[in-house]
Coordinates of C-alpha atoms in Angstrom, one line a residue:
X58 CA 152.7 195.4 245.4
X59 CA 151.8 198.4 248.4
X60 CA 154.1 198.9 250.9
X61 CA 151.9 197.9 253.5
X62 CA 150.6 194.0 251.9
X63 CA 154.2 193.6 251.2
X64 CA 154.8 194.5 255.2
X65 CA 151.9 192.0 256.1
X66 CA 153.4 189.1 253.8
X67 CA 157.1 190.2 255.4
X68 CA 155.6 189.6 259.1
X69 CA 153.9 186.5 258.2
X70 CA 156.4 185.1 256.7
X71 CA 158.5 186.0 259.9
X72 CA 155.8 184.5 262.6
X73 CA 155.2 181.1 260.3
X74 CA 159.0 180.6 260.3
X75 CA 159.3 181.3 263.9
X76 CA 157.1 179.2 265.0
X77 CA 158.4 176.3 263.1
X78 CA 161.7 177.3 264.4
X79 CA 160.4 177.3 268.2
X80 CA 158.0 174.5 267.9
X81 CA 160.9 172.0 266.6
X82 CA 163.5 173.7 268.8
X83 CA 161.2 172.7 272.1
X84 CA 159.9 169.3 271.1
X85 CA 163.9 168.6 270.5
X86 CA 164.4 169.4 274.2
X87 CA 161.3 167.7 275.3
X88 CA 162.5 163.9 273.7
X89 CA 166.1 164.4 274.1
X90 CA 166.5 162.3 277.1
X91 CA 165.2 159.1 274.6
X92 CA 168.8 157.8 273.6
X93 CA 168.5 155.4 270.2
X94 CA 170.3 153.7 268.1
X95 CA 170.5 154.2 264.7
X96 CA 171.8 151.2 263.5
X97 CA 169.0 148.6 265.1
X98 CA 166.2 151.6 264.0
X99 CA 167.2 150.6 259.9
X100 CA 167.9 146.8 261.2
X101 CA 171.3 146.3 261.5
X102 CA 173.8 145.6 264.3
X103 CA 175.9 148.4 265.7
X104 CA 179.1 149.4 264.5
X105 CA 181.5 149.1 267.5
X106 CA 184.5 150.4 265.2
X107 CA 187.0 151.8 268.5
X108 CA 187.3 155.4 268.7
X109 CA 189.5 157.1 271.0
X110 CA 190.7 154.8 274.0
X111 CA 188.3 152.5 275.4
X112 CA 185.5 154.1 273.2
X113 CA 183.8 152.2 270.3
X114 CA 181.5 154.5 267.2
X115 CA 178.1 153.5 267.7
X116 CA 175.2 155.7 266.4
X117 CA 173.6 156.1 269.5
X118 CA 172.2 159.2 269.5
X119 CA 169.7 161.4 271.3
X120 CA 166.1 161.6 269.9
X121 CA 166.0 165.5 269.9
X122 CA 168.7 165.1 266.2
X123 CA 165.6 164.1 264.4
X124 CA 164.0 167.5 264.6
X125 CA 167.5 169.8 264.7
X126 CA 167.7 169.3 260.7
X127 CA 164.5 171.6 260.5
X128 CA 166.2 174.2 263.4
X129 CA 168.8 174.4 261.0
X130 CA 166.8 174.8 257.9
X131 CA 164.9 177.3 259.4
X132 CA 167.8 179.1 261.1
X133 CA 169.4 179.2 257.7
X134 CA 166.0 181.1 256.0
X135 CA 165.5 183.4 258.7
X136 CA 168.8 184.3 257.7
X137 CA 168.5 184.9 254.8
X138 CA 165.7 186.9 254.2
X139 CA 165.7 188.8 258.1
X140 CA 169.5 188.6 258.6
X141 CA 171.7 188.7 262.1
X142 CA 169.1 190.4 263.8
X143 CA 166.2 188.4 263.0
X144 CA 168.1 185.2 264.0
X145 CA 169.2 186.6 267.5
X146 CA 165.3 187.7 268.2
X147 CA 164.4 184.6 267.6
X148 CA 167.4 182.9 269.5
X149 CA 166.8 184.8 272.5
X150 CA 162.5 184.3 272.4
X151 CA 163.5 180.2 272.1
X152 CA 165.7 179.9 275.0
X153 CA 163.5 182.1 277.2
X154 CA 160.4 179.3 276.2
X155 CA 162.5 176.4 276.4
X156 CA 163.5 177.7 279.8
X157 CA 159.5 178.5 281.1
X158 CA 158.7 175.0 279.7
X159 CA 161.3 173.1 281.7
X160 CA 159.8 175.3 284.6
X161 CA 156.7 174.7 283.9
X162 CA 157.7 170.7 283.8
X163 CA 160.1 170.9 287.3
X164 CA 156.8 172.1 289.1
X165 CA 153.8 170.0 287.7
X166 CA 156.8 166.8 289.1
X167 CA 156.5 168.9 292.6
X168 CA 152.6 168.1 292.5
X169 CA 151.6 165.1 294.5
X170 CA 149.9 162.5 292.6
X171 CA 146.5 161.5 293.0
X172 CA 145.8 158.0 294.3
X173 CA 143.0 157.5 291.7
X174 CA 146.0 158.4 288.9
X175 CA 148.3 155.8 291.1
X176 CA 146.3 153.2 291.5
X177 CA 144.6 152.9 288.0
X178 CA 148.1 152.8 286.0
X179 CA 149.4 151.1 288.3
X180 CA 150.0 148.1 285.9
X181 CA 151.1 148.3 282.1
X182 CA 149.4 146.4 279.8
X183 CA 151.0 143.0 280.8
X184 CA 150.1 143.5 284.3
X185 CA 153.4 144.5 285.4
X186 CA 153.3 146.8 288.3
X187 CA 155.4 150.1 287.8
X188 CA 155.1 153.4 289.5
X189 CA 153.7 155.8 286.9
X190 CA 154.8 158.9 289.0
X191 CA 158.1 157.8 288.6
X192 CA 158.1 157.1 284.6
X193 CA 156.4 160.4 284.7
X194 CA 159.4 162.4 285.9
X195 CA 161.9 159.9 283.7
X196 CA 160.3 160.9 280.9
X197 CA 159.8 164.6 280.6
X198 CA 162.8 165.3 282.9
X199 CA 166.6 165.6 282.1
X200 CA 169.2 166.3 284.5
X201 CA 170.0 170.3 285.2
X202 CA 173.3 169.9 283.7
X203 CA 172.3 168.9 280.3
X204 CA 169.6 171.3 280.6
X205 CA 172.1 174.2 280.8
X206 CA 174.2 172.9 278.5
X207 CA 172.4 172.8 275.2
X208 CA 171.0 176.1 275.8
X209 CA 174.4 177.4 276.2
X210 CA 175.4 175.3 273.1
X211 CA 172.4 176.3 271.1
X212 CA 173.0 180.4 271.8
X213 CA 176.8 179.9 270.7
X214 CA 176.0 177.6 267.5
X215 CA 173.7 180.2 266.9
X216 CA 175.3 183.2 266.5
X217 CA 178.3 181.2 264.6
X218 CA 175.5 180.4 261.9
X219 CA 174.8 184.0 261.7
X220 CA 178.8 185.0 261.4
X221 CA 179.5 182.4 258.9
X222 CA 176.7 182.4 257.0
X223 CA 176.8 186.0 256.1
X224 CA 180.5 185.9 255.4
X225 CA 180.1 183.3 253.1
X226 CA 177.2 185.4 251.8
X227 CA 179.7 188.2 251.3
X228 CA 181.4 186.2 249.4
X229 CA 179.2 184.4 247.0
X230 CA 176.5 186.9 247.1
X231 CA 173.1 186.3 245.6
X232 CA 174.7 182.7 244.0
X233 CA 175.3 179.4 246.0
X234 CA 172.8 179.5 247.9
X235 CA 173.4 175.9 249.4
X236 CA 177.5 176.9 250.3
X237 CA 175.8 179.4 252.6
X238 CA 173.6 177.4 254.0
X239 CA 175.2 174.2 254.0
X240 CA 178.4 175.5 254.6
X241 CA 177.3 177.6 258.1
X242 CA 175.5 174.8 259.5
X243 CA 178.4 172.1 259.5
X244 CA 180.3 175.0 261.2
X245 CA 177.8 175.8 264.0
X246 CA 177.2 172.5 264.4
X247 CA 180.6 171.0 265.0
X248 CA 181.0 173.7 267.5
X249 CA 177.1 172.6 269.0
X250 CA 178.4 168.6 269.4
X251 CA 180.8 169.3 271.1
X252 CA 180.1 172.4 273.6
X253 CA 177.0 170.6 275.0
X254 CA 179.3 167.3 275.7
X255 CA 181.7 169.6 276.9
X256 CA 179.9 171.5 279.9
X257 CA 177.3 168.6 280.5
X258 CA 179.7 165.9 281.2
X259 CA 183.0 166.8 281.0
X260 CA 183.0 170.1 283.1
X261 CA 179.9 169.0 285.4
X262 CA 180.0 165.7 284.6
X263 CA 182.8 163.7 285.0
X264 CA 182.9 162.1 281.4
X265 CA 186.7 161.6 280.3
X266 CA 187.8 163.4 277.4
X267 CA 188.1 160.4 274.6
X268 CA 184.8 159.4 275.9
X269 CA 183.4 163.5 274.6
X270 CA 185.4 162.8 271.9
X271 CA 184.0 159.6 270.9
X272 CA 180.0 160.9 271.4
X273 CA 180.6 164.4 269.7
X274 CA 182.5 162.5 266.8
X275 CA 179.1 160.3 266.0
X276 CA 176.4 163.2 266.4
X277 CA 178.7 165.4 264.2
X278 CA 178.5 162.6 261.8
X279 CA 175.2 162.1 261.9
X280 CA 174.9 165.8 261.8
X281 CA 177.6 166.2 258.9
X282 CA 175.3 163.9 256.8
X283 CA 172.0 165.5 257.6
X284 CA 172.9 168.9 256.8
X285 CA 174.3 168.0 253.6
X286 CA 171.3 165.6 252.5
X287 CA 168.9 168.3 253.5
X288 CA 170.3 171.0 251.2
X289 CA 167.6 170.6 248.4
X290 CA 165.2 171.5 251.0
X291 CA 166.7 174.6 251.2
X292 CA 166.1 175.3 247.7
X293 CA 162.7 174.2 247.9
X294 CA 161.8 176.5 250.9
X295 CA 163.4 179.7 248.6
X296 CA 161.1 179.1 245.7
X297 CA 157.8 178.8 247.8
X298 CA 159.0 182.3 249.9
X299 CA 160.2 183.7 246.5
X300 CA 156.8 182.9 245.0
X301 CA 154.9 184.1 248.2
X302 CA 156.7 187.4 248.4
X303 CA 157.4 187.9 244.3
X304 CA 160.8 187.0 243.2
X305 CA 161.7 191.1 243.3
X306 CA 160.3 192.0 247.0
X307 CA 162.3 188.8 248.4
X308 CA 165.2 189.8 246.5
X309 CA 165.0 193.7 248.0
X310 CA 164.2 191.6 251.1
X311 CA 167.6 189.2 251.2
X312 CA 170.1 192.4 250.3
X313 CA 168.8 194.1 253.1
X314 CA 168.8 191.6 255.4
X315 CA 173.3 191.3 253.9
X316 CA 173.9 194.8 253.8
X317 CA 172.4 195.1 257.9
X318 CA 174.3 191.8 259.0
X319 CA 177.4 193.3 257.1
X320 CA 177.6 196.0 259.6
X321 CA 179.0 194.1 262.0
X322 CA 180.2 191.1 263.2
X323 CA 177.3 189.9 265.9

């Protein structure tokens, strides 16, 4: 294969995973305010097993978890094959979006509503009056504080999936694939749950600490379990890029993605 088609697949392959990186990463922020509960979603009742104090474990959790599982994926393949740097690029692209796209929201709520818009969904489809201006700012807004938070969460639990993943990688080297991958996304994501609870409601918030407690324990949980039942995926994903970039050029391509992240430690 030339030098230069093996460039072209290198970049594509770069671009198609960013974009399902970003893509996922943004809806996740755009339905996070949705809270839901896990347990009536399959048809049960909730848990309510006390935790911490006052606190009962319920899988109530924010709707921006369902799509994570594929940031992580996707964080964990842009690892491997475009190492540290490639993951802080696109860390520091998705924030900078994710920022213009709340902005973007914040001023399109500053824009006065139409009476036509007002007076023609005025009424949902019982007949119930409700202020659609109003749902309209419920839905695609969340509060400042949580805002800041999981982009401050998301940098950190970023850059600790890049430090544990290629240590493990140093490790294992080209073999277990899925204690890499696996193995650096429970770690980044114990330290996610908890940072976002942390600075959203406990430091700005006024949450008490067994109540962080309680709510990091169950999306860690649910994360825990995700990560671990996804790992096949991972697998999957290698033997499509493998066969895309021939099992020799994505090899060449994975060492040298190790041997730059190796240099140092961020």
């Amino acid at each position: 294969m030339s030098k230069s088609i093996l460039s072209d697949k290198k970049t594509n392959l770069f671009i198609i995973l960013s974009g399902i990186f970003i893509t996922n990463a943004l809806i996740a922020e755009l339905i996070g305010g949705k809270i839901f509960s896990v347990e009536k979603t399959l048809g049960y009742a909730p848990l309510d097993i006390p935790l911490f104090g006052d606190f009962v474990l319920q899988f109530n959790l924010t709707a921006g978890v369902v799509l994570w599982p594929v940031v992580f994926i996707t964080t964990d393949l842009i690892n491997e094959y475009f190492g540290k740097k490639g993951v802080r690029k696109i860390t520091f692209i998705t924030v900078g979006l994710i920022a213009y796209a709340f902005l973007a929201i914040y001023l399109a709520m500053k824009l006065a509503p139409a009476d036509f818009w007002l007076n023609v969904f005025a009424t949902d489809e019982n007949g119930a009056p409700f202020d659609i201006n109003y749902a309209f700012q419920q839905v695609l807004t969340q509060g400042l504080n949580i805002i800041f938070a999981s982009l401050v969460a998301f940098i950190i639990g970023q850059f600790v999936d890049v430090y544990v993943f290629h240590r493990l990688r140093k490790i294992t080297g080209k073999k277990k694939i899925w204690l890499r991958a696996t193995g650096s996304t429970l770690i980044s994501q114990l330290v996610d749950s908890f940072v976002v609870l942390v600075v959203a409601f406990f430091l700005l918030g006024g949450w008490s600490l067994s109540q962080v407690l309680a709510v990091g324990t169950t999306n860690y949980i649910y994360k825990f379990l995700i990560a671990v039942g996804l790992t096949p995926l991972i697998y999957v994903a290698h033997y499509f890029i493998d066969r895309y970039l021939g099992k020799e050029n994505a090899e060449k391509l994975m060492q040298e993605a190790s041997d730059e992240s190796g240099k140092s430690l961020f």
